[in-house]
Coordinates of C-alpha atoms in Angstrom, one line a residue:
X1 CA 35.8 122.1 147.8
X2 CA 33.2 123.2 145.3
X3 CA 31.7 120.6 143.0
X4 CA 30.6 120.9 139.2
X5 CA 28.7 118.8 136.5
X6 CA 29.6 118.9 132.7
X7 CA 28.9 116.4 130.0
X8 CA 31.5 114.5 128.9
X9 CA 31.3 111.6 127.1
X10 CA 32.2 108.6 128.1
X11 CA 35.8 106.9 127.1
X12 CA 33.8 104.2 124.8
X13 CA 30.3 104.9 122.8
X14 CA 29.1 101.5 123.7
X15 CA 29.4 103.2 128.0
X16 CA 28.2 106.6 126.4
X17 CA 25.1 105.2 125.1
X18 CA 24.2 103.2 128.0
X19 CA 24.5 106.6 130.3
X20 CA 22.0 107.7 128.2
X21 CA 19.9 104.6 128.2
X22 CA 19.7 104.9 124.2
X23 CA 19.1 101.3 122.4
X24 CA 20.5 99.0 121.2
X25 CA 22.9 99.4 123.7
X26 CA 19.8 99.7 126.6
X27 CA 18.4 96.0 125.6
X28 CA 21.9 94.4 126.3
X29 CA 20.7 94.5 130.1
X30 CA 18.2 93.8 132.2
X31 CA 17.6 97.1 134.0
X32 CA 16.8 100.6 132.9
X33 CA 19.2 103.1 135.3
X34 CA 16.9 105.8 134.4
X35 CA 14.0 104.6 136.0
X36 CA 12.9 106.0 138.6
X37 CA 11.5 102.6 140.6
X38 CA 14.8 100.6 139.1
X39 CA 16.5 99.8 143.1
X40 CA 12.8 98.7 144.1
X41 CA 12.3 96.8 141.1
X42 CA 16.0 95.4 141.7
X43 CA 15.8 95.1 145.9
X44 CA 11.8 92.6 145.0
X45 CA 14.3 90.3 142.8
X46 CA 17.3 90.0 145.0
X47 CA 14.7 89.2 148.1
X48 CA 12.9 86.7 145.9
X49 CA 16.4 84.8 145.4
X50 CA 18.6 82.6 148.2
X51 CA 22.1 84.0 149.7
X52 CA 24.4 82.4 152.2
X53 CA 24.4 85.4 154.2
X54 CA 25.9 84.1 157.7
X55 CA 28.7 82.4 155.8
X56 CA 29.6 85.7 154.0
X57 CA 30.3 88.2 156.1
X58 CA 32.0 85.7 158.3
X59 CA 34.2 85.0 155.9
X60 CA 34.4 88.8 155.0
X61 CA 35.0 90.0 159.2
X62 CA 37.7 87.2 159.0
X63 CA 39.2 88.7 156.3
X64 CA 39.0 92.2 157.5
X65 CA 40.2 91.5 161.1
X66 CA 43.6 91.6 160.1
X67 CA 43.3 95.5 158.9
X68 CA 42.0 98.6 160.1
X69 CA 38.1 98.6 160.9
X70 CA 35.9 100.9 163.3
X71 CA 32.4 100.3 164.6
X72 CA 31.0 101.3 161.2
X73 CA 32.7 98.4 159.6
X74 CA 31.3 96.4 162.6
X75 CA 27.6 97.7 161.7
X76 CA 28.0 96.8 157.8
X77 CA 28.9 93.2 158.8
X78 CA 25.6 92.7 161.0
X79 CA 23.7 94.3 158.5
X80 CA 25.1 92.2 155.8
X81 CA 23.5 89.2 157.8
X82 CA 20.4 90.7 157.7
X83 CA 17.9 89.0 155.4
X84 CA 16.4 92.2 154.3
X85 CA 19.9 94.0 153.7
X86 CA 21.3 94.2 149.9
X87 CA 25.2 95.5 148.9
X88 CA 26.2 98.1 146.5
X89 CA 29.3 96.4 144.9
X90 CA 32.3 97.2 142.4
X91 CA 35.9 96.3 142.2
X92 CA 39.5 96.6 141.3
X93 CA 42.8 95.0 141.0
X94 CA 45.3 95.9 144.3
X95 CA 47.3 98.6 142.6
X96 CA 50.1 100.2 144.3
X97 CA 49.5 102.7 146.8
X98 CA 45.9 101.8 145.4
X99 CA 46.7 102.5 142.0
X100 CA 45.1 105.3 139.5
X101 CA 42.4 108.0 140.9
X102 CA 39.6 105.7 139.3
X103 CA 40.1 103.5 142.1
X104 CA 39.3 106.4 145.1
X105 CA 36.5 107.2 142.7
X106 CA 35.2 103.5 142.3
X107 CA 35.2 103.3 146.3
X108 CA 33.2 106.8 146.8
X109 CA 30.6 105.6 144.1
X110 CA 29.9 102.4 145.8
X111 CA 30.0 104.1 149.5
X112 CA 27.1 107.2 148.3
X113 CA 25.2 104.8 146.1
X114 CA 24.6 102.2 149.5
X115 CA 24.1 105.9 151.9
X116 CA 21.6 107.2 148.8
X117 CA 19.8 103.4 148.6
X118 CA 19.6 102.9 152.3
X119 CA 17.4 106.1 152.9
X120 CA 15.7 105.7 149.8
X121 CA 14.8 102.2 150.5
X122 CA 14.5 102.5 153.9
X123 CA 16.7 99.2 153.8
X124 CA 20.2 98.3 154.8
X125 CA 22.5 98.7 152.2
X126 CA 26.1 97.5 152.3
X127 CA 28.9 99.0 150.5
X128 CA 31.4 96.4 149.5
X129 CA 34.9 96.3 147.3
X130 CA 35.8 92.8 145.7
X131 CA 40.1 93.2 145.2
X132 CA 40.7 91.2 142.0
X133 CA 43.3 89.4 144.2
X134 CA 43.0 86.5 141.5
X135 CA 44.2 88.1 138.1
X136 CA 47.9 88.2 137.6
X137 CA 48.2 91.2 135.2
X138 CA 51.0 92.3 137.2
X139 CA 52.0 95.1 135.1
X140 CA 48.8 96.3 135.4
X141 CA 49.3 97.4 139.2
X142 CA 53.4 97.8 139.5
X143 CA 54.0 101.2 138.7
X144 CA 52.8 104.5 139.6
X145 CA 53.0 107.9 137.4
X146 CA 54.2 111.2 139.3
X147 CA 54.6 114.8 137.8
X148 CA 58.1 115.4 136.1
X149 CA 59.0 118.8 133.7
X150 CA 59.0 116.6 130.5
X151 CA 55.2 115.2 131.1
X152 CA 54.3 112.4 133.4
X153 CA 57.2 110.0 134.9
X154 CA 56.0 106.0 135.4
X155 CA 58.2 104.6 138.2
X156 CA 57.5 100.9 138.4
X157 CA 58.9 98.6 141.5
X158 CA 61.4 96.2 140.2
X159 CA 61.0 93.6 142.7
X160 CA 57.8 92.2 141.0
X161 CA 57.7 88.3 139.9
X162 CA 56.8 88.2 136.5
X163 CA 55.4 84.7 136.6
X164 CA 51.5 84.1 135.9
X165 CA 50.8 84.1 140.2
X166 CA 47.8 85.5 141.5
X167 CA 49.0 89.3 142.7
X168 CA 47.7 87.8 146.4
X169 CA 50.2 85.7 146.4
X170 CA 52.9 87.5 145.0
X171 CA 55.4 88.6 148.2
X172 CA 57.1 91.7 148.1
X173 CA 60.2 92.4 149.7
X174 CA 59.6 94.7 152.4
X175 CA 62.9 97.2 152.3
X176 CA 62.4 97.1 148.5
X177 CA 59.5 98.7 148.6
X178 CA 60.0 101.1 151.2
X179 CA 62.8 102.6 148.8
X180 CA 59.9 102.2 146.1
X181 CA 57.6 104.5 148.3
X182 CA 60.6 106.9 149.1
X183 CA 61.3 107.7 146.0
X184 CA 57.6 108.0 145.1
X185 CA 57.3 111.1 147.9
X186 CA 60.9 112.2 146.7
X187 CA 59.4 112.7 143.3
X188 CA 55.8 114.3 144.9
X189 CA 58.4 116.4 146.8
X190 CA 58.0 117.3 150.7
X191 CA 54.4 119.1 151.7
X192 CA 52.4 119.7 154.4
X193 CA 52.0 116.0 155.0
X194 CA 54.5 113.8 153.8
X195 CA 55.4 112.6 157.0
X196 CA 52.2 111.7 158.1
X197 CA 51.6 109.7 155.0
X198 CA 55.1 108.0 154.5
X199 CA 54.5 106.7 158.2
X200 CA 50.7 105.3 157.4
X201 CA 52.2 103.6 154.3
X202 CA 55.4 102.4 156.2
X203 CA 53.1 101.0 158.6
X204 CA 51.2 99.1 156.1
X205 CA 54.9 98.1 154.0
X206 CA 56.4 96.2 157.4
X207 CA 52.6 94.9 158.6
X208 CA 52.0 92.5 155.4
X209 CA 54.4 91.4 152.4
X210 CA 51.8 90.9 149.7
X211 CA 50.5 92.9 147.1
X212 CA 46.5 92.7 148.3
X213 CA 47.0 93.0 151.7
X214 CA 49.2 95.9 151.3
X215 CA 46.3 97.4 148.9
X216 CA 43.7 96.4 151.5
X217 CA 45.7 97.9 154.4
X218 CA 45.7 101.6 152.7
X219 CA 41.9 101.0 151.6
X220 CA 40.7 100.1 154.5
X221 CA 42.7 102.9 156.9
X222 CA 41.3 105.5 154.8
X223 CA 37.5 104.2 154.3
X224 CA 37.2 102.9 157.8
X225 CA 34.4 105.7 158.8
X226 CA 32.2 104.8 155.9
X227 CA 31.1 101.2 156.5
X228 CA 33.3 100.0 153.3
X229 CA 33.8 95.9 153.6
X230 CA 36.5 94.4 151.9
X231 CA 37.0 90.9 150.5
X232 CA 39.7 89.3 148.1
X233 CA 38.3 87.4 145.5
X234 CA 41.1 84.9 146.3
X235 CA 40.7 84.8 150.0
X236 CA 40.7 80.6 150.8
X237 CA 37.8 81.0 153.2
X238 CA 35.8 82.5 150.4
X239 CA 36.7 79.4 148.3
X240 CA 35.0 77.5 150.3
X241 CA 31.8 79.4 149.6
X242 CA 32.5 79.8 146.1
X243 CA 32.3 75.5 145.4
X244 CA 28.9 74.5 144.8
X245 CA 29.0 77.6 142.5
X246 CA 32.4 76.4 140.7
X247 CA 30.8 73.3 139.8
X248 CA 27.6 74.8 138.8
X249 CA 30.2 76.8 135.8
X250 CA 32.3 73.5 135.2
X251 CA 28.8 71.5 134.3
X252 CA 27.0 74.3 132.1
X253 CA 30.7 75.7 131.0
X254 CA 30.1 74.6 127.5
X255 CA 26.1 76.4 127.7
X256 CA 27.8 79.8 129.2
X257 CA 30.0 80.2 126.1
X258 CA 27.9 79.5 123.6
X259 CA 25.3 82.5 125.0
X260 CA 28.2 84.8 125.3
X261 CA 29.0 84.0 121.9
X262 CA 25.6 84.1 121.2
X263 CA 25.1 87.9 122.9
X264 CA 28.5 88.8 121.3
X265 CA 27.4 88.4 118.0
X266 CA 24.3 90.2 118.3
X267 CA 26.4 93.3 119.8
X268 CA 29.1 93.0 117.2
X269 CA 26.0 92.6 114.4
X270 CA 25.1 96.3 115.8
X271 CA 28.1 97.7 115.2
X272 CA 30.0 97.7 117.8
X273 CA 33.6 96.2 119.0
X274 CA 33.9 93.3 121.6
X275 CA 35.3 93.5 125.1
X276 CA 35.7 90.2 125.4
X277 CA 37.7 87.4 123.9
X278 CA 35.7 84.6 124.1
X279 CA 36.4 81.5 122.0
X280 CA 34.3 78.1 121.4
X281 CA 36.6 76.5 123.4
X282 CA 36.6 78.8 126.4
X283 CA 35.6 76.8 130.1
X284 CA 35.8 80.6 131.7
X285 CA 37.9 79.5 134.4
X286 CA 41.8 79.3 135.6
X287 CA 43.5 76.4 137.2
X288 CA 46.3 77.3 139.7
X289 CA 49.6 75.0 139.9
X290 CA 53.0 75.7 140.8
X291 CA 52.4 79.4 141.5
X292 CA 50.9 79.5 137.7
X293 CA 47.1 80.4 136.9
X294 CA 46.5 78.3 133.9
X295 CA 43.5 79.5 131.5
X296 CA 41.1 76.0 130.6
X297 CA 39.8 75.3 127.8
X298 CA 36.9 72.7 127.1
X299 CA 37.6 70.2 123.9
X300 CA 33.7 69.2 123.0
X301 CA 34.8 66.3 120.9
X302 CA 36.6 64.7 123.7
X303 CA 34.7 66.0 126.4
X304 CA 37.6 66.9 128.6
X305 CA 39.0 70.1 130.2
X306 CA 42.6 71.1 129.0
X307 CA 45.6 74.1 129.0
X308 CA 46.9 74.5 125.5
X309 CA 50.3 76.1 127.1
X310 CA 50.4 72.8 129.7
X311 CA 50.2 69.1 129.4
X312 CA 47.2 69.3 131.9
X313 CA 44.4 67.3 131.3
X314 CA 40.8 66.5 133.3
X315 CA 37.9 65.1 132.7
X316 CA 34.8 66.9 134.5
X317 CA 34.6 64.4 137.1
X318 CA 38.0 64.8 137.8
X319 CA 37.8 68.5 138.1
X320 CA 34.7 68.0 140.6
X321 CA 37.0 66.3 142.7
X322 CA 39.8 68.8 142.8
X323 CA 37.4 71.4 143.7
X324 CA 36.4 69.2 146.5
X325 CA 40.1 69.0 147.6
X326 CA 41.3 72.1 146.8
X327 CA 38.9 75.0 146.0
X328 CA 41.7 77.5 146.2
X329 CA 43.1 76.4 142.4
X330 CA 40.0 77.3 140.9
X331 CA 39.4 81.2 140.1
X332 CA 36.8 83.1 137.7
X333 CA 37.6 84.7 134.1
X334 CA 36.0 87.8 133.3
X335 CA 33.1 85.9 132.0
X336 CA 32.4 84.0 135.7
X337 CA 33.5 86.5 137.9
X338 CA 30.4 88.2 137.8
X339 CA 27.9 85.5 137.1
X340 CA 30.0 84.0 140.9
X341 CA 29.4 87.8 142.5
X342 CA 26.0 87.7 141.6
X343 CA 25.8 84.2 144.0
X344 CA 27.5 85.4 146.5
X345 CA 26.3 88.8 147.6
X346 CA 22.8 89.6 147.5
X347 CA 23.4 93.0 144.8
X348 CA 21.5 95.8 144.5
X349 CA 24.3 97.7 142.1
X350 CA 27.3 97.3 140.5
X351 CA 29.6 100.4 139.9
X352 CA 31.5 100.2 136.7
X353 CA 34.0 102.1 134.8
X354 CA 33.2 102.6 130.7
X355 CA 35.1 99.2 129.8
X356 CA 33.2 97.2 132.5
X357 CA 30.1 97.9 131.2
X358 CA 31.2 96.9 127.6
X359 CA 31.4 93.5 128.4
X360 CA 28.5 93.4 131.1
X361 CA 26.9 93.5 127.5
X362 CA 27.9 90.6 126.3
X363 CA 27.1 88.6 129.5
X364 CA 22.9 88.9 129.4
X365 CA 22.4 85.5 127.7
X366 CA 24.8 84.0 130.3
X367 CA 23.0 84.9 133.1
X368 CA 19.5 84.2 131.8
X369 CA 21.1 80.7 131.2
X370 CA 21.4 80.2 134.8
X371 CA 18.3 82.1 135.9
X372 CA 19.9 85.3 137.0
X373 CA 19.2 89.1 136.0
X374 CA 22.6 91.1 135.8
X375 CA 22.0 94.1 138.7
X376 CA 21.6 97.3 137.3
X377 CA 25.1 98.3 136.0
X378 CA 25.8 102.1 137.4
X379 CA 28.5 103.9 135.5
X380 CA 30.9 105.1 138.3
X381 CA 31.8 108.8 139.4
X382 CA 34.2 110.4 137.1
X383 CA 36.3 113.0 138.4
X384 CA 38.7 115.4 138.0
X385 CA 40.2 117.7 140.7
X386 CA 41.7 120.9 139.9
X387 CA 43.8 122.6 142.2
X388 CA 43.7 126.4 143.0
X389 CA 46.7 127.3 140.8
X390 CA 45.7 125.2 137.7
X391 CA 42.4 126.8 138.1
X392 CA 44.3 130.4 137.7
X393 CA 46.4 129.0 134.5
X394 CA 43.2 127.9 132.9
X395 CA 41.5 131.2 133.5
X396 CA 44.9 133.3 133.0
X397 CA 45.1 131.3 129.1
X398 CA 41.1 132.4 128.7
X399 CA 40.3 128.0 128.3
X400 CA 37.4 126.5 129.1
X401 CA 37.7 123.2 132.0
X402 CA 35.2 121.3 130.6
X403 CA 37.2 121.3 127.3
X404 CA 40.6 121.1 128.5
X405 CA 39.3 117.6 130.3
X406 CA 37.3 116.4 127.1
X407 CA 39.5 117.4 124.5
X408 CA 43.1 118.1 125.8
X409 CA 45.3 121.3 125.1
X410 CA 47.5 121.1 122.8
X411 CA 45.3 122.5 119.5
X412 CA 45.5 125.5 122.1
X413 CA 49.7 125.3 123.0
X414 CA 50.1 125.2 119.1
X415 CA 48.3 127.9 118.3
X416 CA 49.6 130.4 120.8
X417 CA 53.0 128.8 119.5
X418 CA 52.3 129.4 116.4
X419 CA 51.1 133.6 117.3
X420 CA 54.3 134.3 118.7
X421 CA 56.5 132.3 116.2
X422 CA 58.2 134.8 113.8
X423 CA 56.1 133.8 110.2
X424 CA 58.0 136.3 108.3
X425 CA 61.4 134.6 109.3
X426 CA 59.7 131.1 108.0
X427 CA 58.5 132.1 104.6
X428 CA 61.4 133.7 103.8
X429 CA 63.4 130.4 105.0
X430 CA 60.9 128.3 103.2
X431 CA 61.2 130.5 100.0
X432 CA 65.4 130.0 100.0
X433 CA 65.2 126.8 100.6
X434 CA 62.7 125.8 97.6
X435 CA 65.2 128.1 95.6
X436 CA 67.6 126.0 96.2
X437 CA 65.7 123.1 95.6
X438 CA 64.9 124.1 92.3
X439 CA 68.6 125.4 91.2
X440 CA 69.7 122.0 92.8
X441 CA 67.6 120.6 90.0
X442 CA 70.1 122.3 87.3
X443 CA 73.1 121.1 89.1
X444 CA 72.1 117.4 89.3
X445 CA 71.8 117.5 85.7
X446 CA 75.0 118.9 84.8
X447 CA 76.7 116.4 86.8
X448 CA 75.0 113.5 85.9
X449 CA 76.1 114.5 82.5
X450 CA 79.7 115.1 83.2
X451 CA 79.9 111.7 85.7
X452 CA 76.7 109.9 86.9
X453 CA 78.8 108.5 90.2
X454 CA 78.7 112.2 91.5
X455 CA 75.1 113.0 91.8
X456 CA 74.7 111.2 95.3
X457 CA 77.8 113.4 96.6
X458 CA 75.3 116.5 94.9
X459 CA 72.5 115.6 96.9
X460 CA 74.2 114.7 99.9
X461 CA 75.4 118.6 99.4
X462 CA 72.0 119.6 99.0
X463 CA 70.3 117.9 101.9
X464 CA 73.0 119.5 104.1
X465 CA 72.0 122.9 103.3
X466 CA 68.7 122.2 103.6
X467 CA 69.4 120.9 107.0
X468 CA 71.3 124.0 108.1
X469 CA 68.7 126.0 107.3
X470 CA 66.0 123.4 109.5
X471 CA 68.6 123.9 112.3
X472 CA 68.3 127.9 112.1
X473 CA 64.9 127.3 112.2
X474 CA 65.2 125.3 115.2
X475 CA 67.3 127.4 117.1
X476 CA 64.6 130.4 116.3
X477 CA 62.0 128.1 117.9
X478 CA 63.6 127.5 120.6
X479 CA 64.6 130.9 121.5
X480 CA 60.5 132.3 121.0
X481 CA 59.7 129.4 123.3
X482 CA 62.3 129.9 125.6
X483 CA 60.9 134.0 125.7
X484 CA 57.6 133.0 125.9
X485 CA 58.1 129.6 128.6
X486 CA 56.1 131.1 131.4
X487 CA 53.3 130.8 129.4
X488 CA 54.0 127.7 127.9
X489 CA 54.8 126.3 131.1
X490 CA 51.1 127.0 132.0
X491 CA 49.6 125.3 128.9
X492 CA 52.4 122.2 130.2
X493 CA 50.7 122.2 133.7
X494 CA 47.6 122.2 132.4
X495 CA 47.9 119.4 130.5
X496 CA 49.9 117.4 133.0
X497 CA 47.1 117.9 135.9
X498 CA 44.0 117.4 133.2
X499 CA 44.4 115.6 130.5
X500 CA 48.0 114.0 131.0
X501 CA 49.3 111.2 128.5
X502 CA 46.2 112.0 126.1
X503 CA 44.0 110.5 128.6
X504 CA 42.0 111.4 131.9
X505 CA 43.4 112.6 135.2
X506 CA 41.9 109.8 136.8
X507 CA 43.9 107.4 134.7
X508 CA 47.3 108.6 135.4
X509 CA 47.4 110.4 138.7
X510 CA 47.6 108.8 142.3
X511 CA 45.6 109.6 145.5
X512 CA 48.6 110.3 147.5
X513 CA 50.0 112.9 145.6
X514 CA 46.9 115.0 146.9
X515 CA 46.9 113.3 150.5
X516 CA 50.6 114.6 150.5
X517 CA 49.4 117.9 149.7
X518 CA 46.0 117.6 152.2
X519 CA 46.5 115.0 154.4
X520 CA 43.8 112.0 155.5
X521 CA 41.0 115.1 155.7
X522 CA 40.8 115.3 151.6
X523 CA 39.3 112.1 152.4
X524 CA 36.6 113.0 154.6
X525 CA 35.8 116.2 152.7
X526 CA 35.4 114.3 149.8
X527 CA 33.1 111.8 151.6
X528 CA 31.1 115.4 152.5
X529 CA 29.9 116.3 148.9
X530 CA 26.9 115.0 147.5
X531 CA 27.2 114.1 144.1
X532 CA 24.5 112.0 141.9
X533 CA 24.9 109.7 140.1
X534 CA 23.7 111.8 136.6
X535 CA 26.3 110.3 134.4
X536 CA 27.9 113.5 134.5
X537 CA 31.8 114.3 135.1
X538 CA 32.3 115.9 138.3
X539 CA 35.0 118.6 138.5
X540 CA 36.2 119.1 141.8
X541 CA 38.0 122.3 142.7
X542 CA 40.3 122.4 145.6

């Protein structure tokens, strides 16, 4: 593997700017990344505050027990109850066979930032990956995209429940989605390893029949080596944890809107779009019932919590008893989801992608509200691997990486099109066909004259011409591509591998279409580079 740097920008210019640390953007938090002292600066605050460190990462090596773990995994948990240890933390939701690249790359980023911090600080650091088991976007995780001729192919598994239930507990049937995964390697078509990886996700299919756990299973298999601890954000045990917390957002819920508000109008003031809906009415939390999250809202006038898509109905003494009874209804927005990470784990960094750090922007008020500084926010790895023979097109078609990633191909595709298309054939075609235009022009007057009905059978008569001609120009296209196609089929691959669907490869593509190629190893090589954490897009060539 050989690994390169090249500036790219970021997917949003609020994330670009706060790469570079340039203001405004740099006074929305409370850390500057570029600082060299920042993770000492960071590690003196986290020490100076309280964590229920015992509780954790028993609820944590309760949760993990029931997936694969090794004796690292063993270490992170005892360091984790160590009063002098920190965590590097980041998450995602539990996307099929773990979803787009920018999941892999969200794990790596947290795993090398906690090895970088704990040398550096001479401190135990603890990587750790919070599964958004609670949201209920399900057709945010339920599909996965795999290379076809005509572009990228999204296969999505059927057997999904559309209802608002947290993806942890949404069951999958297990035979379902082994037919799911088989035609997912049927469409990566058979390599080196295919058998070795439909086996390891087999296993992990017919061990577990929910969403999260089947995430956690893959995640945990291939990270085991590396110390990673894993926890659902909807795990009961952690409820538990979570309720002095809960009701620490259900009293000050009306004081927590009003500063995002408050922060979200000084961003938007600067010029900038939000990343969060956020009304005057929000309470930033869900209610579950009946296998449906309902979002709350708070009415100030009458002081009580409500659903405007349900009849429910609490006052706050009445949700303080709920939570009592049954912590496991009550799960964070994006607004309290951080502000309840940053009680829980003792942070030293988050790792965010470009639209996380948007709305860590608008949550600075928030946290200074309940006497908190947001960790530093460090953007995660981006990546892009390029394989050997994509490598050979880009060089073959004399195109730069870099901008191929950046920019996409296809001003490129349509101007080698356009060198081998026959322009003498289409002026003259354009020429004939204005000609006719123009004599047209003579004809719908005459018959207009003679009878007025007439003149839409004229230009039916004319647009058919015109179309014949459109066809023979068709035709001709089709025939320079078709004598040309081994070089358009280059520009095709290109595009599909590096910039596919207008967007990044770490958007689209999935891990195990490389693992099929390279087997568990790619893994561990990966794990072997050492990148930094430079803002920079890394480009990966394998």
């Amino acid at each position: 593997m050989e690994l390169e740097s090249v500036n790219i920008p970021a997917t949003n210019d609020f994330a670009s700017l706060y790469i570079k640390q340039k203001e405004p953007v740099k006074g929305f938090f409370h850390y500057d990344i570029t600082e060299n002292a920042v993770f000492e600066k960071r590690y003196k605050d986290v020490m100076n505050a309280k964590y229920k460190r015992q509780e954790l990462a028993s609820c944590i090596e309760t949760y993990m027990k029931r997936f694969p773990h090794s004796e690292k995994t063993e270490e992170s948990i005892s360091k984790l109850r160590d009063a002098s240890s920190t965590v590097v933390i980041g998450g995602q939701q539990a996307g099929l066979l773990m979803g787009p690249l920018f999941t892999i790359h969200k794990i790596i980023s947290i795993i090398k930032l906690a090895e970088q911090q704990e040398n550096l600080l001479g401190k135990p650091v603890v990587p750790v990956f919070w599964i958004a088991g609670e949201d209920h976007d399900f057709l945010e995780i339920n599909h996965l995209y795999t290379e076809s001729n005509d572009g990228m192919k999204k296969t999505s598994f059927s057997g999904m429940n559309e209802e608002k239930r947290m993806v942890s507990d949404i069951h999958y049937d297990q035979n379902q989605m082994l037919e799911w995964v088989n035609l997912i390697f049927e469409q990566f078509g058979e390599r080196k390893h295919t058998n070795e990886m439909i086996t390891l996700i087999h296993e992990a299919v017919q061990s577990y029949d929910t969403f999260t756990d089947f995430f956690t299973y893959l995640v945990t298999y291939l990270f085991k080596d590396y110390g990673l601890l894993v926890i659902d954000s909807a795990d009961k045990q952690l409820r538990q944890l979570e309720k002095p917390y809960f009701s620490r957002l259900i009293e000050n819920n009306t004081e927590i809107t009003s500063a995002v508000l408050s922060q979200q109008d000084i961003i938007e003031n600067n010029g900038f779009n939000l990343a969060m809906e956020v009304e005057s009415s929000s309470a930033n939390l869900f209610y579950y019932i009946n296998n449906e999250r309902i979002l709350l809202e708070f009415d100030r006038t009458r002081q009580l919590f409500l659903s405007k898509k349900t009849d429910l109905v609490f006052t706050k003494e009445e949700l303080f008893d709920l939570l009592e009874q049954y912590p496991e209804r009550f799960s964070n927005n994006v607004v309290t989801r951080p502000m309840m990470q940053e009680w829980l784990f003792p942070t030293l960094a988050f790792i965010a992608g470009p639209g996380e750090i948007a709305y860590w922007g608008e949550l600075k008020q928030a946290f200074e509200l309940v006497n908190s500084k947001m960790p530093p926010i460090i953007p995660r790895l981006n990546i892009s691997f390029v394989e050997s023979a994509i490598e050979r097109d880009v060089e073959e078609l004399n195109l730069s990486l870099q901008n191929v990633i950046e920019n996409g191909i296809s001003n490129e595709r349509e101007a080698f099109i356009q060198s081998v298309s026959d322009q003498e054939l289409t002026g003259i075609t354009e020429k004939v066909k204005d000609f006719l235009v123009a004599g047209y022009s003579g004809i719908y007057e005459r018959v207009n004259t003679i009878d007025a009905s007439l003149l839409p059978l004229a230009e039916k008569n004319l647009a058919f011409h015109l179309k014949q001609f459109d066809f023979l120009q068709n035709k001709v296209d089709i025939s320079i591509r078709s004598q040309h196609k081994t070089i358009i089929n280059k520009y095709d691959r290109i595009e599909r591998h590096l910039s596919p669907e207008k967007s990044f490869q770490e958007r689209i593509w999935n891990i195990f279409y490389y693992l099929n190629i390279r087997g568990e190893m790619f893994i561990h090589h990966l794990m072997d580079l050492e990148f930094e954490f430079d803002g920079k897009h890394k480009i990966i060539k394998i």
